[in-house]
Amino acid sequence: NAGVTQTPKFQVLKTGQSMTLQCAQDMNHNSMYWYRQDPGMGLRLIYYSASEGTTDKGEVPNGYNVSRLNKREFSLRLESAAPSQTSVYFCASSIRTSGNSGEQYFGPGTRLTVT
Amino acid sequence: KQEVTQIPAALSVPEGENLVLNCSFTDSAIYNLQWFRQDPGKGLTSLLLIQSSQREQTSGRLNASLDKSSGRSTLYIAASQPGDSATYLCAVGSGTYKYIFGTGTRLKVLA
């Protein structure tokens, strides 16, 4: 049982390049999330998927797209990377009950630098 | 809009001391509250989840309380150890499948 896994662990991009961050969970959770963590700002929600087949914008969705490929996998795509997207990206998952997010489990993070 | 505050931002204590970390939120209409630990360069590890109907949760040396009416939660750590050194984050479940995070308290336990 690996929990939540993320690839890659580190990435350096040049401005304008694109990339996809991968996330997978093996806990049969229905809800999945993408956050970014910046110094002094805490974690901010980028996108979430309440269940397979649905995705919704979070607090800071601009410049990102997501795909809920199946129940296990939720990917985050940067179409044209900008230096402002330099951050640590975390994927999380949880069991959804009665419209509320349950206990969240986090992956180890992807450290992205855009030059 | 829900806002979550954790004060102090950093705290140093000698080993063995009991300590309390604070988390405040502005909207009392919450579903639950979760405490996490984050070690440098690592992901978040869930410590405790308190549902809105509960007053407290305990796990080992950790005890988290919730007072919705005053918009506060505290994480009590008993007999602190150097291995407890980390950043502690609280996150408020405000519905619509979302959590709002505080910016964390960086704890250092001195041997």
PDB file of C-alpha atoms in Angstrom:
ATOM      1  CA  ASN A   1       0.000   0.000   0.000  1.00  0.00           C
ATOM      2  CA  ALA A   2       1.935   3.026  -1.307  1.00  0.00           C
ATOM      3  CA  GLY A   3      -0.677   5.672  -0.380  1.00  0.00           C
ATOM      4  CA  VAL A   4      -0.349   8.756  -2.600  1.00  0.00           C
ATOM      5  CA  THR A   5       2.533   8.824  -5.082  1.00  0.00           C
ATOM      6  CA  GLN A   6       3.730  11.742  -7.209  1.00  0.00           C
ATOM      7  CA  THR A   7       6.122  11.982 -10.138  1.00  0.00           C
ATOM      8  CA  PRO A   8       8.504  13.581 -10.735  1.00  0.00           C
ATOM      9  CA  LYS A   9      10.055  14.596  -7.386  1.00  0.00           C
ATOM     10  CA  PHE A  10      11.993  17.499  -8.904  1.00  0.00           C
ATOM     11  CA  GLN A  11      11.702  19.403 -12.180  1.00  0.00           C
ATOM     12  CA  VAL A  12      13.326  22.453 -13.735  1.00  0.00           C
ATOM     13  CA  LEU A  13      11.544  24.113 -16.652  1.00  0.00           C
ATOM     14  CA  LYS A  14      12.271  27.089 -18.826  1.00  0.00           C
ATOM     15  CA  THR A  15       9.601  29.765 -19.196  1.00  0.00           C
ATOM     16  CA  GLY A  16       7.054  28.686 -21.791  1.00  0.00           C
ATOM     17  CA  GLN A  17       7.711  24.955 -21.535  1.00  0.00           C
ATOM     18  CA  SER A  18       4.918  22.569 -20.642  1.00  0.00           C
ATOM     19  CA  MET A  19       4.789  19.576 -18.339  1.00  0.00           C
ATOM     20  CA  THR A  20       2.410  17.233 -16.549  1.00  0.00           C
ATOM     21  CA  LEU A  21       2.640  16.280 -12.897  1.00  0.00           C
ATOM     22  CA  GLN A  22       1.337  12.809 -12.154  1.00  0.00           C
ATOM     23  CA  CYS A  23      -0.484  11.636  -9.039  1.00  0.00           C
ATOM     24  CA  ALA A  24      -1.881   8.248  -8.118  1.00  0.00           C
ATOM     25  CA  GLN A  25      -3.496   6.805  -4.984  1.00  0.00           C
ATOM     26  CA  ASP A  26      -4.189   3.206  -4.065  1.00  0.00           C
ATOM     27  CA  MET A  27      -6.592   3.792  -1.159  1.00  0.00           C
ATOM     28  CA  ASN A  28      -9.781   3.713  -3.259  1.00  0.00           C
ATOM     29  CA  HIS A  29     -10.464   7.359  -2.374  1.00  0.00           C
ATOM     30  CA  ASN A  30     -13.021   9.193  -4.472  1.00  0.00           C
ATOM     31  CA  SER A  31     -11.754  12.766  -3.985  1.00  0.00           C
ATOM     32  CA  MET A  32      -8.379  14.067  -5.143  1.00  0.00           C
ATOM     33  CA  TYR A  33      -6.706  17.464  -4.889  1.00  0.00           C
ATOM     34  CA  TRP A  34      -3.808  19.521  -6.194  1.00  0.00           C
ATOM     35  CA  TYR A  35      -2.224  22.155  -3.937  1.00  0.00           C
ATOM     36  CA  ARG A  36       0.738  24.442  -4.238  1.00  0.00           C
ATOM     37  CA  GLN A  37       2.839  25.496  -1.260  1.00  0.00           C
ATOM     38  CA  ASP A  38       4.764  28.758  -1.261  1.00  0.00           C
ATOM     39  CA  PRO A  39       6.753  30.302   1.613  1.00  0.00           C
ATOM     40  CA  GLY A  40       4.531  32.416   3.843  1.00  0.00           C
ATOM     41  CA  MET A  41       1.384  31.543   1.859  1.00  0.00           C
ATOM     42  CA  GLY A  42       0.457  28.131   3.196  1.00  0.00           C
ATOM     43  CA  LEU A  43      -1.118  25.535   0.952  1.00  0.00           C
ATOM     44  CA  ARG A  44      -3.510  26.801  -1.697  1.00  0.00           C
ATOM     45  CA  LEU A  45      -5.915  24.625  -3.626  1.00  0.00           C
ATOM     46  CA  ILE A  46      -5.405  24.653  -7.394  1.00  0.00           C
ATOM     47  CA  TYR A  47      -8.006  22.116  -8.553  1.00  0.00           C
ATOM     48  CA  TYR A  48      -9.933  19.278  -7.032  1.00  0.00           C
ATOM     49  CA  SER A  49     -11.918  16.299  -8.212  1.00  0.00           C
ATOM     50  CA  ALA A  50     -14.783  15.300  -5.943  1.00  0.00           C
ATOM     51  CA  SER A  51     -15.267  12.044  -7.817  1.00  0.00           C
ATOM     52  CA  GLU A  52     -14.181  10.275 -10.975  1.00  0.00           C
ATOM     53  CA  GLY A  53     -15.307  12.273 -13.999  1.00  0.00           C
ATOM     54  CA  THR A  54     -15.599  15.636 -12.254  1.00  0.00           C
ATOM     55  CA  THR A  55     -13.102  18.449 -11.695  1.00  0.00           C
ATOM     56  CA  ASP A  56     -13.504  21.924 -10.197  1.00  0.00           C
ATOM     57  CA  LYS A  57     -11.391  25.022  -9.771  1.00  0.00           C
ATOM     58  CA  GLY A  58      -9.885  25.868  -6.442  1.00  0.00           C
ATOM     59  CA  GLU A  59      -8.390  29.099  -5.201  1.00  0.00           C
ATOM     60  CA  VAL A  60      -5.556  29.510  -7.758  1.00  0.00           C
ATOM     61  CA  PRO A  61      -6.445  27.650 -11.014  1.00  0.00           C
ATOM     62  CA  ASN A  62      -5.029  30.102 -13.579  1.00  0.00           C
ATOM     63  CA  GLY A  63      -2.272  28.603 -15.725  1.00  0.00           C
ATOM     64  CA  TYR A  64      -3.171  25.001 -14.856  1.00  0.00           C
ATOM     65  CA  ASN A  65      -5.343  22.220 -16.219  1.00  0.00           C
ATOM     66  CA  VAL A  66      -6.223  18.870 -14.686  1.00  0.00           C
ATOM     67  CA  SER A  67      -7.400  15.458 -15.770  1.00  0.00           C
ATOM     68  CA  ARG A  68      -9.030  12.827 -13.599  1.00  0.00           C
ATOM     69  CA  LEU A  69      -7.922   9.884 -15.684  1.00  0.00           C
ATOM     70  CA  ASN A  70      -9.662   7.267 -13.526  1.00  0.00           C
ATOM     71  CA  LYS A  71     -10.417   6.777  -9.857  1.00  0.00           C
ATOM     72  CA  ARG A  72      -6.724   6.314  -9.029  1.00  0.00           C
ATOM     73  CA  GLU A  73      -5.041   9.034 -11.082  1.00  0.00           C
ATOM     74  CA  PHE A  74      -5.252  12.831 -11.152  1.00  0.00           C
ATOM     75  CA  SER A  75      -2.780  14.802 -13.259  1.00  0.00           C
ATOM     76  CA  LEU A  76      -1.895  18.503 -13.270  1.00  0.00           C
ATOM     77  CA  ARG A  77      -0.689  20.177 -16.468  1.00  0.00           C
ATOM     78  CA  LEU A  78       1.186  23.424 -16.903  1.00  0.00           C
ATOM     79  CA  GLU A  79       0.669  24.459 -20.513  1.00  0.00           C
ATOM     80  CA  SER A  80       3.142  27.365 -20.595  1.00  0.00           C
ATOM     81  CA  ALA A  81       5.204  27.560 -17.437  1.00  0.00           C
ATOM     82  CA  ALA A  82       5.933  30.932 -15.822  1.00  0.00           C
ATOM     83  CA  PRO A  83       8.409  31.829 -13.039  1.00  0.00           C
ATOM     84  CA  SER A  84       5.391  32.540 -10.776  1.00  0.00           C
ATOM     85  CA  GLN A  85       4.615  28.823 -10.916  1.00  0.00           C
ATOM     86  CA  THR A  86       7.848  27.968  -9.124  1.00  0.00           C
ATOM     87  CA  SER A  87       6.537  26.134  -6.082  1.00  0.00           C
ATOM     88  CA  VAL A  88       6.139  22.808  -4.349  1.00  0.00           C
ATOM     89  CA  TYR A  89       3.110  20.915  -5.635  1.00  0.00           C
ATOM     90  CA  PHE A  90       1.242  18.417  -3.494  1.00  0.00           C
ATOM     91  CA  CYS A  91      -1.400  15.927  -4.471  1.00  0.00           C
ATOM     92  CA  ALA A  92      -3.845  14.653  -1.857  1.00  0.00           C
ATOM     93  CA  SER A  93      -6.774  12.283  -1.681  1.00  0.00           C
ATOM     94  CA  SER A  94      -9.652  11.628   0.699  1.00  0.00           C
ATOM     95  CA  ILE A  95     -12.873   9.726   1.146  1.00  0.00           C
ATOM     96  CA  ARG A  96     -15.870  11.933   0.447  1.00  0.00           C
ATOM     97  CA  THR A  97     -18.802  11.528   2.796  1.00  0.00           C
ATOM     98  CA  SER A  98     -22.072  13.437   2.675  1.00  0.00           C
ATOM     99  CA  GLY A  99     -20.619  16.335   0.698  1.00  0.00           C
ATOM    100  CA  ASN A 100     -17.711  16.815   3.078  1.00  0.00           C
ATOM    101  CA  SER A 101     -14.032  16.113   2.629  1.00  0.00           C
ATOM    102  CA  GLY A 102     -12.786  13.389   4.944  1.00  0.00           C
ATOM    103  CA  GLU A 103      -9.264  12.883   6.214  1.00  0.00           C
ATOM    104  CA  GLN A 104      -6.761  13.961   3.587  1.00  0.00           C
ATOM    105  CA  TYR A 105      -3.637  11.998   2.733  1.00  0.00           C
ATOM    106  CA  PHE A 106      -0.775  13.733   0.958  1.00  0.00           C
ATOM    107  CA  GLY A 107       1.893  12.694  -1.492  1.00  0.00           C
ATOM    108  CA  PRO A 108       5.588  13.601  -1.042  1.00  0.00           C
ATOM    109  CA  GLY A 109       5.430  16.613  -3.375  1.00  0.00           C
ATOM    110  CA  THR A 110       7.035  17.817  -6.610  1.00  0.00           C
ATOM    111  CA  ARG A 111       9.536  20.652  -6.412  1.00  0.00           C
ATOM    112  CA  LEU A 112       9.192  22.728  -9.575  1.00  0.00           C
ATOM    113  CA  THR A 113      11.494  25.557 -10.595  1.00  0.00           C
ATOM    114  CA  VAL A 114      10.704  27.700 -13.632  1.00  0.00           C
ATOM    115  CA  THR A 115      13.603  29.810 -14.911  1.00  0.00           C
TER     116      THR A 115
ATOM    117  CA  LYS B   1     -14.511  33.827   3.142  1.00  0.00           C
ATOM    118  CA  GLN B   2     -12.918  31.420   5.601  1.00  0.00           C
ATOM    119  CA  GLU B   3      -9.525  32.482   6.924  1.00  0.00           C
ATOM    120  CA  VAL B   4      -7.290  30.308   9.068  1.00  0.00           C
ATOM    121  CA  THR B   5      -4.551  31.724  11.304  1.00  0.00           C
ATOM    122  CA  GLN B   6      -1.838  29.970  13.284  1.00  0.00           C
ATOM    123  CA  ILE B   7       0.042  31.911  15.923  1.00  0.00           C
ATOM    124  CA  PRO B   8       2.904  31.862  16.732  1.00  0.00           C
ATOM    125  CA  ALA B   9       4.667  31.280  13.426  1.00  0.00           C
ATOM    126  CA  ALA B  10       7.619  29.721  15.272  1.00  0.00           C
ATOM    127  CA  LEU B  11       8.182  28.271  18.720  1.00  0.00           C
ATOM    128  CA  SER B  12      11.212  26.841  20.569  1.00  0.00           C
ATOM    129  CA  VAL B  13      10.796  24.820  23.748  1.00  0.00           C
ATOM    130  CA  PRO B  14      13.056  22.627  25.892  1.00  0.00           C
ATOM    131  CA  GLU B  15      12.607  18.871  25.733  1.00  0.00           C
ATOM    132  CA  GLY B  16       9.966  17.514  28.096  1.00  0.00           C
ATOM    133  CA  GLU B  17       7.772  20.588  28.079  1.00  0.00           C
ATOM    134  CA  ASN B  18       4.031  20.327  27.408  1.00  0.00           C
ATOM    135  CA  LEU B  19       2.960  22.759  24.719  1.00  0.00           C
ATOM    136  CA  VAL B  20      -0.100  24.083  22.920  1.00  0.00           C
ATOM    137  CA  LEU B  21      -0.351  25.116  19.286  1.00  0.00           C
ATOM    138  CA  ASN B  22      -3.217  27.348  18.221  1.00  0.00           C
ATOM    139  CA  CYS B  23      -5.407  27.486  15.138  1.00  0.00           C
ATOM    140  CA  SER B  24      -8.101  30.148  14.650  1.00  0.00           C
ATOM    141  CA  PHE B  25     -10.748  30.348  11.932  1.00  0.00           C
ATOM    142  CA  THR B  26     -13.203  33.086  11.040  1.00  0.00           C
ATOM    143  CA  ASP B  27     -16.295  31.128   9.964  1.00  0.00           C
ATOM    144  CA  SER B  28     -17.672  28.686  12.522  1.00  0.00           C
ATOM    145  CA  ALA B  29     -19.690  26.784   9.898  1.00  0.00           C
ATOM    146  CA  ILE B  30     -17.098  24.069   9.419  1.00  0.00           C
ATOM    147  CA  TYR B  31     -17.397  20.357   8.740  1.00  0.00           C
ATOM    148  CA  ASN B  32     -14.171  19.254  10.335  1.00  0.00           C
ATOM    149  CA  LEU B  33     -10.605  20.295  11.159  1.00  0.00           C
ATOM    150  CA  GLN B  34      -7.423  18.368  10.497  1.00  0.00           C
ATOM    151  CA  TRP B  35      -3.956  18.753  12.048  1.00  0.00           C
ATOM    152  CA  PHE B  36      -0.870  17.832  10.031  1.00  0.00           C
ATOM    153  CA  ARG B  37       2.833  17.582  10.617  1.00  0.00           C
ATOM    154  CA  GLN B  38       5.334  18.529   7.899  1.00  0.00           C
ATOM    155  CA  ASP B  39       9.037  17.767   8.128  1.00  0.00           C
ATOM    156  CA  PRO B  40      11.450  19.896   6.047  1.00  0.00           C
ATOM    157  CA  GLY B  41      11.327  18.947   2.389  1.00  0.00           C
ATOM    158  CA  LYS B  42       8.594  16.376   2.961  1.00  0.00           C
ATOM    159  CA  GLY B  43       4.872  15.978   2.459  1.00  0.00           C
ATOM    160  CA  LEU B  44       2.149  16.413   5.063  1.00  0.00           C
ATOM    161  CA  THR B  45       1.399  13.667   7.571  1.00  0.00           C
ATOM    162  CA  SER B  46      -2.085  13.581   9.066  1.00  0.00           C
ATOM    163  CA  LEU B  47      -2.096  13.692  12.872  1.00  0.00           C
ATOM    164  CA  LEU B  48      -5.710  14.116  13.920  1.00  0.00           C
ATOM    165  CA  LEU B  49      -9.080  14.786  12.317  1.00  0.00           C
ATOM    166  CA  ILE B  50     -11.879  16.308  14.402  1.00  0.00           C
ATOM    167  CA  GLN B  51     -15.419  16.264  13.053  1.00  0.00           C
ATOM    168  CA  SER B  52     -17.588  19.324  13.712  1.00  0.00           C
ATOM    169  CA  SER B  53     -19.716  17.329  16.161  1.00  0.00           C
ATOM    170  CA  GLN B  54     -16.681  16.387  18.262  1.00  0.00           C
ATOM    171  CA  ARG B  55     -14.909  18.390  20.959  1.00  0.00           C
ATOM    172  CA  GLU B  56     -11.571  16.602  20.927  1.00  0.00           C
ATOM    173  CA  GLN B  57      -9.485  13.763  19.548  1.00  0.00           C
ATOM    174  CA  THR B  58      -6.477  12.028  21.053  1.00  0.00           C
ATOM    175  CA  SER B  59      -3.617  10.032  19.601  1.00  0.00           C
ATOM    176  CA  GLY B  60      -0.753   9.080  21.881  1.00  0.00           C
ATOM    177  CA  ARG B  61       0.852  12.257  23.247  1.00  0.00           C
ATOM    178  CA  LEU B  62      -1.310  14.444  21.018  1.00  0.00           C
ATOM    179  CA  ASN B  63      -4.684  15.913  21.891  1.00  0.00           C
ATOM    180  CA  ALA B  64      -6.628  18.233  19.619  1.00  0.00           C
ATOM    181  CA  SER B  65      -9.637  20.219  20.738  1.00  0.00           C
ATOM    182  CA  LEU B  66     -12.255  22.096  18.760  1.00  0.00           C
ATOM    183  CA  ASP B  67     -14.440  25.013  19.844  1.00  0.00           C
ATOM    184  CA  LYS B  68     -16.504  26.046  16.848  1.00  0.00           C
ATOM    185  CA  SER B  69     -18.325  28.871  18.604  1.00  0.00           C
ATOM    186  CA  SER B  70     -15.074  30.686  19.354  1.00  0.00           C
ATOM    187  CA  GLY B  71     -13.416  29.653  16.079  1.00  0.00           C
ATOM    188  CA  ARG B  72     -10.507  27.904  17.744  1.00  0.00           C
ATOM    189  CA  SER B  73      -8.674  24.611  17.786  1.00  0.00           C
ATOM    190  CA  THR B  74      -5.648  23.696  19.863  1.00  0.00           C
ATOM    191  CA  LEU B  75      -3.126  20.903  19.474  1.00  0.00           C
ATOM    192  CA  TYR B  76      -1.652  19.833  22.787  1.00  0.00           C
ATOM    193  CA  ILE B  77       1.656  17.947  22.729  1.00  0.00           C
ATOM    194  CA  ALA B  78       2.627  16.276  25.988  1.00  0.00           C
ATOM    195  CA  ALA B  79       6.216  15.704  27.083  1.00  0.00           C
ATOM    196  CA  SER B  80       7.739  17.104  23.894  1.00  0.00           C
ATOM    197  CA  GLN B  81      10.735  15.384  22.296  1.00  0.00           C
ATOM    198  CA  PRO B  82      13.324  16.561  19.741  1.00  0.00           C
ATOM    199  CA  GLY B  83      11.638  14.255  17.221  1.00  0.00           C
ATOM    200  CA  ASP B  84       8.521  16.429  17.474  1.00  0.00           C
ATOM    201  CA  SER B  85      10.410  19.247  15.754  1.00  0.00           C
ATOM    202  CA  ALA B  86       8.505  20.041  12.558  1.00  0.00           C
ATOM    203  CA  THR B  87       5.969  22.461  11.131  1.00  0.00           C
ATOM    204  CA  TYR B  88       2.413  21.866  12.311  1.00  0.00           C
ATOM    205  CA  LEU B  89      -0.449  22.863  10.028  1.00  0.00           C
ATOM    206  CA  CYS B  90      -4.150  23.008  10.643  1.00  0.00           C
ATOM    207  CA  ALA B  91      -6.733  22.796   7.864  1.00  0.00           C
ATOM    208  CA  VAL B  92     -10.419  23.637   8.169  1.00  0.00           C
ATOM    209  CA  GLY B  93     -12.952  21.669   6.142  1.00  0.00           C
ATOM    210  CA  SER B  94     -15.412  24.298   4.997  1.00  0.00           C
ATOM    211  CA  GLY B  95     -17.545  22.154   2.773  1.00  0.00           C
ATOM    212  CA  THR B  96     -17.629  21.673  -0.984  1.00  0.00           C
ATOM    213  CA  TYR B  97     -14.883  19.097  -0.613  1.00  0.00           C
ATOM    214  CA  LYS B  98     -12.292  21.749   0.274  1.00  0.00           C
ATOM    215  CA  TYR B  99      -9.916  22.540   3.068  1.00  0.00           C
ATOM    216  CA  ILE B 100      -8.469  25.953   3.962  1.00  0.00           C
ATOM    217  CA  PHE B 101      -4.973  25.761   5.446  1.00  0.00           C
ATOM    218  CA  GLY B 102      -3.203  27.913   7.992  1.00  0.00           C
ATOM    219  CA  THR B 103       0.409  28.915   7.363  1.00  0.00           C
ATOM    220  CA  GLY B 104       1.692  26.693  10.153  1.00  0.00           C
ATOM    221  CA  THR B 105       3.705  26.864  13.363  1.00  0.00           C
ATOM    222  CA  ARG B 106       7.356  25.840  13.114  1.00  0.00           C
ATOM    223  CA  LEU B 107       8.233  23.954  16.298  1.00  0.00           C
ATOM    224  CA  LYS B 108      11.740  23.274  17.544  1.00  0.00           C
ATOM    225  CA  VAL B 109      12.216  21.074  20.608  1.00  0.00           C
ATOM    226  CA  LEU B 110      15.657  21.547  22.126  1.00  0.00           C
ATOM    227  CA  ALA B 111      17.491  18.565  23.611  1.00  0.00           C
TER     228      ALA B 111
END
